[in-house]
Coordinates of C-alpha atoms in Angstrom, one line a residue:
X1 CA 66.8 279.3 17.7
X2 CA 69.7 280.7 19.9
X3 CA 70.9 282.9 17.0
X4 CA 67.3 284.2 16.5
X5 CA 67.1 285.0 20.2
X6 CA 70.4 286.9 20.1
X7 CA 69.6 288.9 17.0
X8 CA 66.0 289.5 18.1
X9 CA 67.1 290.5 21.6
X10 CA 69.7 293.0 20.1
X11 CA 67.1 294.4 17.7
X12 CA 64.5 294.8 20.5
X13 CA 67.2 296.5 22.7
X14 CA 67.5 299.2 20.0
X15 CA 63.8 299.5 19.7
X16 CA 63.6 300.1 23.4
X17 CA 66.3 302.8 23.3
X18 CA 64.5 304.5 20.4
X19 CA 61.1 304.3 22.1
X20 CA 62.5 305.6 25.4
X21 CA 64.0 308.6 23.8
X22 CA 61.3 309.5 21.3
X23 CA 58.3 308.8 23.7
X24 CA 60.2 310.7 26.4
X25 CA 60.6 313.7 24.2
X26 CA 56.9 313.6 23.3
X27 CA 55.5 312.9 26.7
X28 CA 57.7 315.2 28.8
X29 CA 56.1 318.5 27.7
X30 CA 52.7 317.0 28.1
X31 CA 53.4 315.9 31.6
X32 CA 54.9 319.3 32.5
X33 CA 51.9 321.2 31.2
X34 CA 49.4 318.8 32.8
X35 CA 51.1 318.8 36.3
X36 CA 52.5 322.3 36.2
X37 CA 56.2 323.1 36.8
X38 CA 56.0 322.9 40.6
X39 CA 54.4 319.5 40.8
X40 CA 56.5 318.1 37.9
X41 CA 59.6 319.2 39.9
X42 CA 58.2 317.5 43.0
X43 CA 57.4 314.3 41.0
X44 CA 61.0 314.1 39.6
X45 CA 62.6 315.1 42.9
X46 CA 60.8 312.3 44.9
X47 CA 61.4 309.9 42.1
X48 CA 65.1 310.6 42.3
X49 CA 65.1 310.4 46.1
X50 CA 63.5 306.9 46.0
X51 CA 65.4 306.0 42.9
X52 CA 68.7 306.2 44.8
X53 CA 67.6 303.1 46.7
X54 CA 67.5 301.1 43.4
X55 CA 71.3 300.8 43.7
X56 CA 70.7 298.5 46.6
X57 CA 70.2 295.8 43.9
X58 CA 74.0 295.5 44.3
X59 CA 74.2 294.4 40.6
X60 CA 72.4 291.2 41.5
X61 CA 70.4 291.2 38.3
X62 CA 73.5 291.0 36.0
X63 CA 75.1 288.5 38.4
X64 CA 72.0 286.2 38.0
X65 CA 72.4 286.4 34.2
X66 CA 76.1 285.4 34.5
X67 CA 75.6 282.6 37.0
X68 CA 72.5 281.1 35.5
X69 CA 74.2 281.0 32.1
X70 CA 77.2 279.3 33.7
X71 CA 75.1 276.6 35.5
X72 CA 73.1 276.1 32.3
X73 CA 76.3 275.6 30.2
X74 CA 77.5 273.1 32.9
X75 CA 74.0 271.4 32.9
X76 CA 74.1 271.8 36.7
X77 CA 70.4 272.0 37.6
X78 CA 71.0 271.5 41.3
X79 CA 73.7 274.2 41.5
X80 CA 71.4 276.6 39.6
X81 CA 68.5 275.9 42.0
X82 CA 70.8 276.4 45.0
X83 CA 72.3 279.6 43.6
X84 CA 68.8 281.1 42.9
X85 CA 67.7 280.2 46.4
X86 CA 70.7 282.1 47.9
X87 CA 70.0 285.0 45.5
X88 CA 66.4 285.4 46.6
X89 CA 67.5 285.3 50.3
X90 CA 69.7 288.3 49.4
X91 CA 66.8 290.0 47.6
X92 CA 64.6 289.5 50.7
X93 CA 67.2 291.2 52.9
X94 CA 67.5 294.0 50.3
X95 CA 63.7 294.5 50.2
X96 CA 63.6 294.8 54.0
X97 CA 66.5 297.3 53.9
X98 CA 64.6 299.3 51.2
X99 CA 61.6 299.4 53.5
X100 CA 63.6 300.6 56.5
X101 CA 65.4 303.4 54.5
X102 CA 62.0 304.3 53.0
X103 CA 60.4 304.7 56.4
X104 CA 63.4 306.9 57.5
X105 CA 62.9 309.1 54.4
X106 CA 59.1 309.3 55.1
X107 CA 59.6 310.4 58.7
X108 CA 62.2 313.1 57.8
X109 CA 60.7 314.6 54.7
X110 CA 59.2 317.5 56.8
X111 CA 62.6 318.3 58.2
X112 CA 64.5 318.0 54.9
X113 CA 62.2 320.2 52.8
X114 CA 60.7 322.5 55.4
X115 CA 62.1 325.5 53.7
X116 CA 61.2 324.7 50.1
X117 CA 58.0 322.7 50.1
X118 CA 54.5 323.8 51.0
X119 CA 52.3 321.8 53.4
X120 CA 50.4 320.3 50.5
X121 CA 53.6 319.4 48.7
X122 CA 55.0 317.7 51.7
X123 CA 51.8 315.6 52.1
X124 CA 52.0 314.5 48.4
X125 CA 55.7 313.8 48.8
X126 CA 55.1 311.5 51.7
X127 CA 52.4 309.6 49.8
X128 CA 54.6 309.2 46.8
X129 CA 57.5 308.0 49.0
X130 CA 55.3 305.2 50.5
X131 CA 54.1 304.1 47.1
X132 CA 57.5 304.2 45.4
X133 CA 59.2 302.4 48.3
X134 CA 56.7 299.6 48.0
X135 CA 57.2 299.6 44.3
X136 CA 61.0 299.3 44.7
X137 CA 60.8 296.6 47.4
X138 CA 58.8 294.5 45.0
X139 CA 60.6 295.4 41.7
X140 CA 64.1 294.6 42.9
X141 CA 63.5 290.9 43.6
X142 CA 61.0 290.8 40.7
X143 CA 63.8 291.9 38.3
X144 CA 65.5 288.5 39.0
X145 CA 63.0 286.8 36.8
X146 CA 64.1 288.8 33.7
X147 CA 67.7 288.0 34.7
X148 CA 66.9 284.3 34.7
X149 CA 65.3 284.6 31.2
X150 CA 68.4 286.3 29.8
X151 CA 70.7 283.7 31.5
X152 CA 68.7 281.1 29.5
X153 CA 69.2 283.3 26.4
X154 CA 65.4 283.9 26.2
X155 CA 65.4 287.5 25.1
X156 CA 62.6 288.1 22.6
X157 CA 59.6 287.4 24.8
X158 CA 60.6 289.4 28.0
X159 CA 61.9 292.3 25.9
X160 CA 58.7 292.4 23.7
X161 CA 56.6 292.4 26.9
X162 CA 58.6 295.4 28.2
X163 CA 58.1 297.3 24.9
X164 CA 54.4 296.6 25.1
X165 CA 54.4 297.8 28.7
X166 CA 56.2 301.0 27.7
X167 CA 53.8 301.8 24.9
X168 CA 50.8 300.9 27.2
X169 CA 52.2 303.1 30.0
X170 CA 52.6 306.0 27.6
X171 CA 48.9 305.8 26.7
X172 CA 47.9 305.5 30.3
X173 CA 49.9 308.6 31.2
X174 CA 48.1 310.6 28.6
X175 CA 44.7 309.2 29.7
X176 CA 45.3 309.7 33.4
X177 CA 46.6 313.3 33.0
X178 CA 43.8 314.1 30.5
X179 CA 41.3 313.0 33.1
X180 CA 42.9 315.3 35.7
X181 CA 45.2 312.9 37.5
X182 CA 48.2 314.1 39.4
X183 CA 51.7 312.9 40.3
X184 CA 50.3 310.4 42.9
X185 CA 48.2 308.8 40.1
X186 CA 51.3 308.3 38.0
X187 CA 53.3 306.5 40.7
X188 CA 50.3 304.3 41.5
X189 CA 50.0 303.4 37.8
X190 CA 53.7 302.6 37.6
X191 CA 53.5 300.3 40.6
X192 CA 50.6 298.4 39.2
X193 CA 52.3 298.0 35.8
X194 CA 55.5 296.8 37.5
X195 CA 53.7 294.2 39.5
X196 CA 52.0 293.0 36.3
X197 CA 55.3 292.6 34.5
X198 CA 56.9 290.8 37.4
X199 CA 53.9 288.3 37.4
X200 CA 54.4 287.7 33.6
X201 CA 58.2 287.3 33.9
X202 CA 57.6 284.8 36.8
X203 CA 55.2 282.9 34.7
X204 CA 57.8 282.6 31.9
X205 CA 60.4 281.4 34.3
X206 CA 58.3 278.8 36.2
X207 CA 55.9 277.6 33.5
X208 CA 57.7 278.1 30.2
X209 CA 61.4 277.7 31.1
X210 CA 60.4 275.5 34.0
X211 CA 63.1 276.8 36.4
X212 CA 63.0 275.7 40.1
X213 CA 64.3 277.6 43.1
X214 CA 65.4 275.2 45.9
X215 CA 67.8 275.4 48.8
X216 CA 69.7 272.1 48.6
X217 CA 72.4 273.2 51.1
X218 CA 73.2 276.5 52.8
X219 CA 76.6 277.9 51.6
X220 CA 77.9 281.0 53.2
X221 CA 80.7 281.2 50.5
X222 CA 78.0 281.5 47.9
X223 CA 76.9 284.9 49.2
X224 CA 80.6 286.0 49.1
X225 CA 81.0 284.8 45.6
X226 CA 77.9 286.6 44.4
X227 CA 78.9 289.8 46.1
X228 CA 82.5 289.7 44.8
X229 CA 81.2 289.6 41.2
X230 CA 78.4 292.2 41.7
X231 CA 80.2 294.8 43.8
X232 CA 81.7 296.8 40.9
X233 CA 78.5 296.8 39.0
X234 CA 77.0 298.2 42.3
X235 CA 79.7 300.9 42.4
X236 CA 79.1 301.9 38.8
X237 CA 75.3 302.1 39.5
X238 CA 76.0 304.4 42.6
X239 CA 78.2 306.6 40.4
X240 CA 75.5 307.0 37.8
X241 CA 72.9 307.9 40.5
X242 CA 75.1 310.3 42.3
X243 CA 76.2 312.0 39.1
X244 CA 72.8 312.5 37.4
X245 CA 70.1 312.2 40.0
X246 CA 71.6 313.7 43.1
X247 CA 71.4 317.2 41.7
X248 CA 67.6 317.2 42.0
X249 CA 67.9 316.3 45.7
X250 CA 70.5 319.0 46.4
X251 CA 68.4 321.7 44.6
X252 CA 65.3 320.5 46.4
X253 CA 66.9 321.4 49.7
X254 CA 67.6 325.0 48.7
X255 CA 65.2 326.0 45.9
X256 CA 61.7 325.6 44.7
X257 CA 60.4 322.6 42.9
X258 CA 60.2 324.7 39.7
X259 CA 64.0 325.1 39.7
X260 CA 64.2 321.3 40.2
X261 CA 61.9 320.8 37.2
X262 CA 64.1 323.0 35.0
X263 CA 67.2 321.1 36.1
X264 CA 65.4 317.8 35.4
X265 CA 64.6 318.8 31.9
X266 CA 68.2 319.7 31.1
X267 CA 69.5 316.5 32.8
X268 CA 67.0 314.5 30.8
X269 CA 68.2 315.9 27.5
X270 CA 71.8 315.2 28.5
X271 CA 70.9 311.5 29.3
X272 CA 69.1 311.2 25.9
X273 CA 72.4 312.3 24.3
X274 CA 74.3 309.6 26.2
X275 CA 71.9 306.9 25.1
X276 CA 72.9 307.2 21.5
X277 CA 76.5 306.4 22.4
X278 CA 75.6 303.4 24.6
X279 CA 73.6 301.9 21.7
X280 CA 76.6 302.0 19.4
X281 CA 79.4 301.0 21.9
X282 CA 77.4 298.0 23.3
X283 CA 77.5 296.4 19.9
X284 CA 81.3 296.3 20.0
X285 CA 81.7 294.7 23.5
X286 CA 81.9 291.1 22.0
X287 CA 84.6 292.3 19.6
X288 CA 86.5 293.8 22.6
X289 CA 86.4 290.5 24.4
X290 CA 87.5 288.7 21.2
X291 CA 90.6 290.8 20.5
X292 CA 91.5 290.7 24.2
X293 CA 91.3 286.9 24.4
X294 CA 93.4 286.7 21.2
X295 CA 96.0 289.0 22.9
X296 CA 95.9 291.5 20.0
X297 CA 98.9 293.7 19.6
X298 CA 98.8 297.4 20.5
X299 CA 98.5 298.6 17.0
X300 CA 95.4 296.4 16.3
X301 CA 93.7 297.4 19.5
X302 CA 94.3 301.1 18.9
X303 CA 93.1 300.8 15.3
X304 CA 89.8 299.2 16.5
X305 CA 89.5 301.7 19.3
X306 CA 89.9 304.6 16.9
X307 CA 87.4 303.0 14.4
X308 CA 84.7 302.7 17.1
X309 CA 85.3 306.1 18.6
X310 CA 85.2 307.9 15.2
X311 CA 81.8 306.2 14.4
X312 CA 80.4 307.2 17.8
X313 CA 81.8 310.8 17.4
X314 CA 80.3 311.3 13.9
X315 CA 76.9 310.7 15.5
X316 CA 77.5 312.5 18.8
X317 CA 78.9 315.6 17.2
X318 CA 76.0 315.8 14.7
X319 CA 73.6 315.8 17.7
X320 CA 75.8 318.2 19.8
X321 CA 76.2 320.7 16.9
X322 CA 72.5 320.6 16.1
X323 CA 71.7 321.3 19.7
X324 CA 74.2 324.2 19.9
X325 CA 72.7 325.8 16.8
X326 CA 69.0 325.2 17.3
X327 CA 68.7 323.9 20.9
X328 CA 67.3 327.2 22.3
X329 CA 64.4 327.2 19.9
X330 CA 63.9 323.5 20.5
X331 CA 63.6 323.9 24.3
X332 CA 61.2 326.8 23.7
X333 CA 58.8 324.8 21.5
X334 CA 59.3 321.6 23.5
X335 CA 58.6 322.8 27.1
X336 CA 58.2 326.6 26.9
X337 CA 60.2 329.8 27.6
X338 CA 60.1 329.2 31.4
X339 CA 62.6 326.4 30.8
X340 CA 65.1 328.3 28.7
X341 CA 67.9 327.7 31.2
X342 CA 67.5 323.9 30.5
X343 CA 69.3 324.6 27.2
X344 CA 72.4 325.7 29.0
X345 CA 72.2 322.9 31.5
X346 CA 71.8 320.3 28.8
X347 CA 74.6 321.8 26.7
X348 CA 77.1 321.7 29.6
X349 CA 76.2 318.1 30.3
X350 CA 76.6 317.1 26.6
X351 CA 80.0 318.8 26.4
X352 CA 81.2 317.1 29.6
X353 CA 79.9 313.7 28.4
X354 CA 81.4 313.7 24.9
X355 CA 85.0 312.7 25.8
X356 CA 83.7 309.9 28.1
X357 CA 81.1 308.6 25.6
X358 CA 83.4 308.7 22.6
X359 CA 86.0 306.5 24.6
X360 CA 83.5 303.9 25.7
X361 CA 85.3 301.1 23.8
X362 CA 88.4 301.6 25.9
X363 CA 86.2 300.8 28.9
X364 CA 84.9 297.7 27.1
X365 CA 88.5 296.6 26.7
X366 CA 89.1 297.1 30.5
X367 CA 85.9 295.1 31.2
X368 CA 87.1 292.3 28.8
X369 CA 90.4 292.2 30.6
X370 CA 88.6 292.2 34.0
X371 CA 90.3 295.5 35.0
X372 CA 87.4 297.4 36.4
X373 CA 88.7 297.9 39.9
X374 CA 90.9 300.9 39.3
X375 CA 88.3 302.8 37.2
X376 CA 85.6 301.9 39.7
X377 CA 87.6 303.3 42.6
X378 CA 88.5 306.4 40.6
X379 CA 84.9 307.1 39.5
X380 CA 83.5 306.6 43.0
X381 CA 86.2 308.8 44.6
X382 CA 85.7 311.7 42.1
X383 CA 81.9 311.4 42.1
X384 CA 81.6 311.5 45.9
X385 CA 84.0 314.5 46.0
X386 CA 82.0 316.2 43.3
X387 CA 78.7 315.7 45.2
X388 CA 80.2 317.1 48.4
X389 CA 81.4 320.2 46.6
X390 CA 78.1 320.5 44.7
X391 CA 76.2 320.9 48.0
X392 CA 78.1 324.0 48.8
X393 CA 78.2 325.4 45.2
X394 CA 74.5 324.9 44.7
X395 CA 73.6 326.7 47.9
X396 CA 76.1 329.6 47.4
X397 CA 75.9 330.1 43.6
X398 CA 73.2 328.1 41.8
X399 CA 72.2 325.3 39.4
X400 CA 74.5 326.1 36.5
X401 CA 77.6 326.2 38.8
X402 CA 76.5 322.9 40.4
X403 CA 76.4 321.3 36.9
X404 CA 79.8 322.8 36.0
X405 CA 81.2 321.0 39.1
X406 CA 79.9 317.7 37.7
X407 CA 81.3 318.4 34.3
X408 CA 84.7 319.3 35.8
X409 CA 84.9 316.0 37.6
X410 CA 83.8 314.2 34.4
X411 CA 86.7 315.7 32.5
X412 CA 89.1 315.2 35.4
X413 CA 88.3 311.5 35.4
X414 CA 89.2 311.4 31.7
X415 CA 92.5 313.1 32.3
X416 CA 93.4 310.6 35.1
X417 CA 92.3 307.5 33.3
X418 CA 94.3 308.1 30.1
X419 CA 97.6 306.8 31.4
X420 CA 95.8 303.7 32.6
X421 CA 94.4 303.1 29.1
X422 CA 98.0 303.4 27.8
X423 CA 99.5 301.0 30.4
X424 CA 96.7 298.5 31.0
X425 CA 94.5 298.6 27.9
X426 CA 97.6 298.8 25.7
X427 CA 96.3 301.8 23.6
X428 CA 98.2 304.4 21.8
X429 CA 96.3 307.5 23.0
X430 CA 98.5 310.0 21.2
X431 CA 97.6 308.4 17.9
X432 CA 94.0 308.3 19.0
X433 CA 93.8 312.1 19.6
X434 CA 95.5 312.8 16.3
X435 CA 93.0 310.8 14.3
X436 CA 89.8 312.2 16.1
X437 CA 91.0 315.8 15.9
X438 CA 89.7 316.4 12.4
X439 CA 86.2 315.5 13.5
X440 CA 86.2 318.3 16.2
X441 CA 87.6 320.7 13.6
X442 CA 84.6 319.8 11.3
X443 CA 82.0 320.5 14.0
X444 CA 83.8 323.7 15.0
X445 CA 83.7 325.1 11.5
X446 CA 80.2 323.9 10.9
X447 CA 78.9 325.5 14.1
X448 CA 80.7 328.8 13.4
X449 CA 79.3 329.1 9.9
X450 CA 75.9 328.1 11.1
X451 CA 76.0 330.7 13.9
X452 CA 76.8 333.4 11.3
X453 CA 73.8 332.3 9.3
X454 CA 71.6 332.1 12.4
X455 CA 72.4 335.7 13.3
X456 CA 70.2 336.9 10.5
X457 CA 67.3 334.5 11.4
X458 CA 64.5 335.1 13.9
X459 CA 64.5 333.2 17.2
X460 CA 61.5 331.1 18.4
X461 CA 60.4 330.5 14.9
X462 CA 59.7 326.9 13.7
X463 CA 60.8 327.5 10.1
X464 CA 63.9 329.4 11.2
X465 CA 64.8 326.6 13.6
X466 CA 64.4 323.9 10.9
X467 CA 66.5 326.0 8.5
X468 CA 69.3 326.4 11.1
X469 CA 69.2 322.6 11.7
X470 CA 69.3 321.9 8.0
X471 CA 72.1 324.4 7.3
X472 CA 74.3 323.0 10.1
X473 CA 73.7 319.4 9.0
X474 CA 74.7 320.1 5.4
X475 CA 77.8 322.0 6.4
X476 CA 78.8 319.3 8.9
X477 CA 78.1 316.5 6.5
X478 CA 80.3 318.1 3.8
X479 CA 83.2 318.6 6.1
X480 CA 82.8 315.1 7.5
X481 CA 83.1 313.7 4.0
X482 CA 86.4 315.4 3.7
X483 CA 87.8 313.6 6.8
X484 CA 86.1 310.2 6.5
X485 CA 88.3 307.2 5.7
X486 CA 87.5 304.3 3.4
X487 CA 85.8 302.3 6.1
X488 CA 83.6 305.1 7.2
X489 CA 82.5 306.0 3.7
X490 CA 81.6 302.3 3.1
X491 CA 79.6 302.3 6.3
X492 CA 77.8 305.5 5.2
X493 CA 77.1 304.0 1.7
X494 CA 75.8 300.8 3.3
X495 CA 73.5 302.9 5.5
X496 CA 72.1 304.9 2.6
X497 CA 71.7 301.7 0.5
X498 CA 69.2 300.5 3.1
X499 CA 67.1 303.6 2.4
X500 CA 66.4 303.3 -1.4
X501 CA 64.9 306.8 -2.0
X502 CA 67.8 308.6 -0.3
X503 CA 70.3 306.3 -2.0
X504 CA 68.8 307.1 -5.5
X505 CA 68.9 310.8 -4.8
X506 CA 72.5 310.5 -3.6
X507 CA 73.6 308.6 -6.8
X508 CA 72.0 311.3 -9.0
X509 CA 73.8 314.0 -7.0

């Protein structure tokens, strides 16, 4: 039963990632065309504004998973009930704090956006803030119920419900916009759906798992213990929000919501790119914990790190090269010529993210060794510095320059963290760079040859775009075969063997 839950939960996590990316790619142009660029920009900007308050969760959801699992393993029902009671007290305080900050935002929206929003847009923004703040104040404590489920290793039912919700939401978005709904209609719909999911998760917790929440004795140290575990999760959440959502708020202060919308599209594509890496690297976290516990030697750790990084890079560089070659045409057909700058925004973000994403397993090793403090401080310091500089750069220069500031600090973080990987994670980084260099050489050659071929093809043509994509993929695949080692070729063969038609064609070739 437990094994089925783990396997089913892992499989459903990948289904969720796939649905999020594919449905997002399909729905985004429909939402933009239905709302218009100006209102879509307003919708994403206010969503980002209120979304910042989601970090006030302080990492409690993951903390609940960890502590519930601990109490369950110890068969300490009383301790679990007492812990959950303390957790929900903290959530109540967080919800009150969210409401207070939301009211402050509501009161000051006129002042913040007086130069960039019309009277009608300000009125809509205020309404959305009220609804979204209410949504967040309910959703943060409501998320504890899914955390309790995961702590009990009940994955399949809550994850299945979330997938059903996501599919149902997608259908409702289409229906609402088809019937003439606006951005306010969308945030109302999301609030209702979130409340429904919270009710279902609570039913699973109280009626199926039969968990009880009871304060047996007040323990001030319990709050300190909870916060000491969750604080770095909180910091990483802040970094993510500042890095990828704050740009919309900065641009909203100086430019029209249409500019914000174009930035949001580019940022969305960059985040889709990152999701592929997360899906692969998360699979290897248990392996990182295992080799760390076994105190594996430097050579073994480095070999595993290189193995994971190369697998991630084969996928990332295929996506990156495809986007370089045919991304302009894709953006044109996806959201229209008005958003052509989104291609350059997304490309800059992808290039900046690639070193970080490909080295994700090194961060898994740090996590397994409980060495997150240094990286947390480094990320927070550089991100805050980047945000401060972005304010001035965005106002003085523009969107692209603001993104380049973010990319610069992404790469700077990589440069600073490398010595720490060598010293604390026990990794041979020189060997790592030597063994991944051929992959970058492969994509470089493939992009150059594809670019020469693309020069003779028309732009904004579907068949030409598909031909560019196919040409690059073939050239890239040929060069990758040249640099693949035995493990990677076996992995590729295993992948094709699960697709019988492709495998049969491959054998004939």
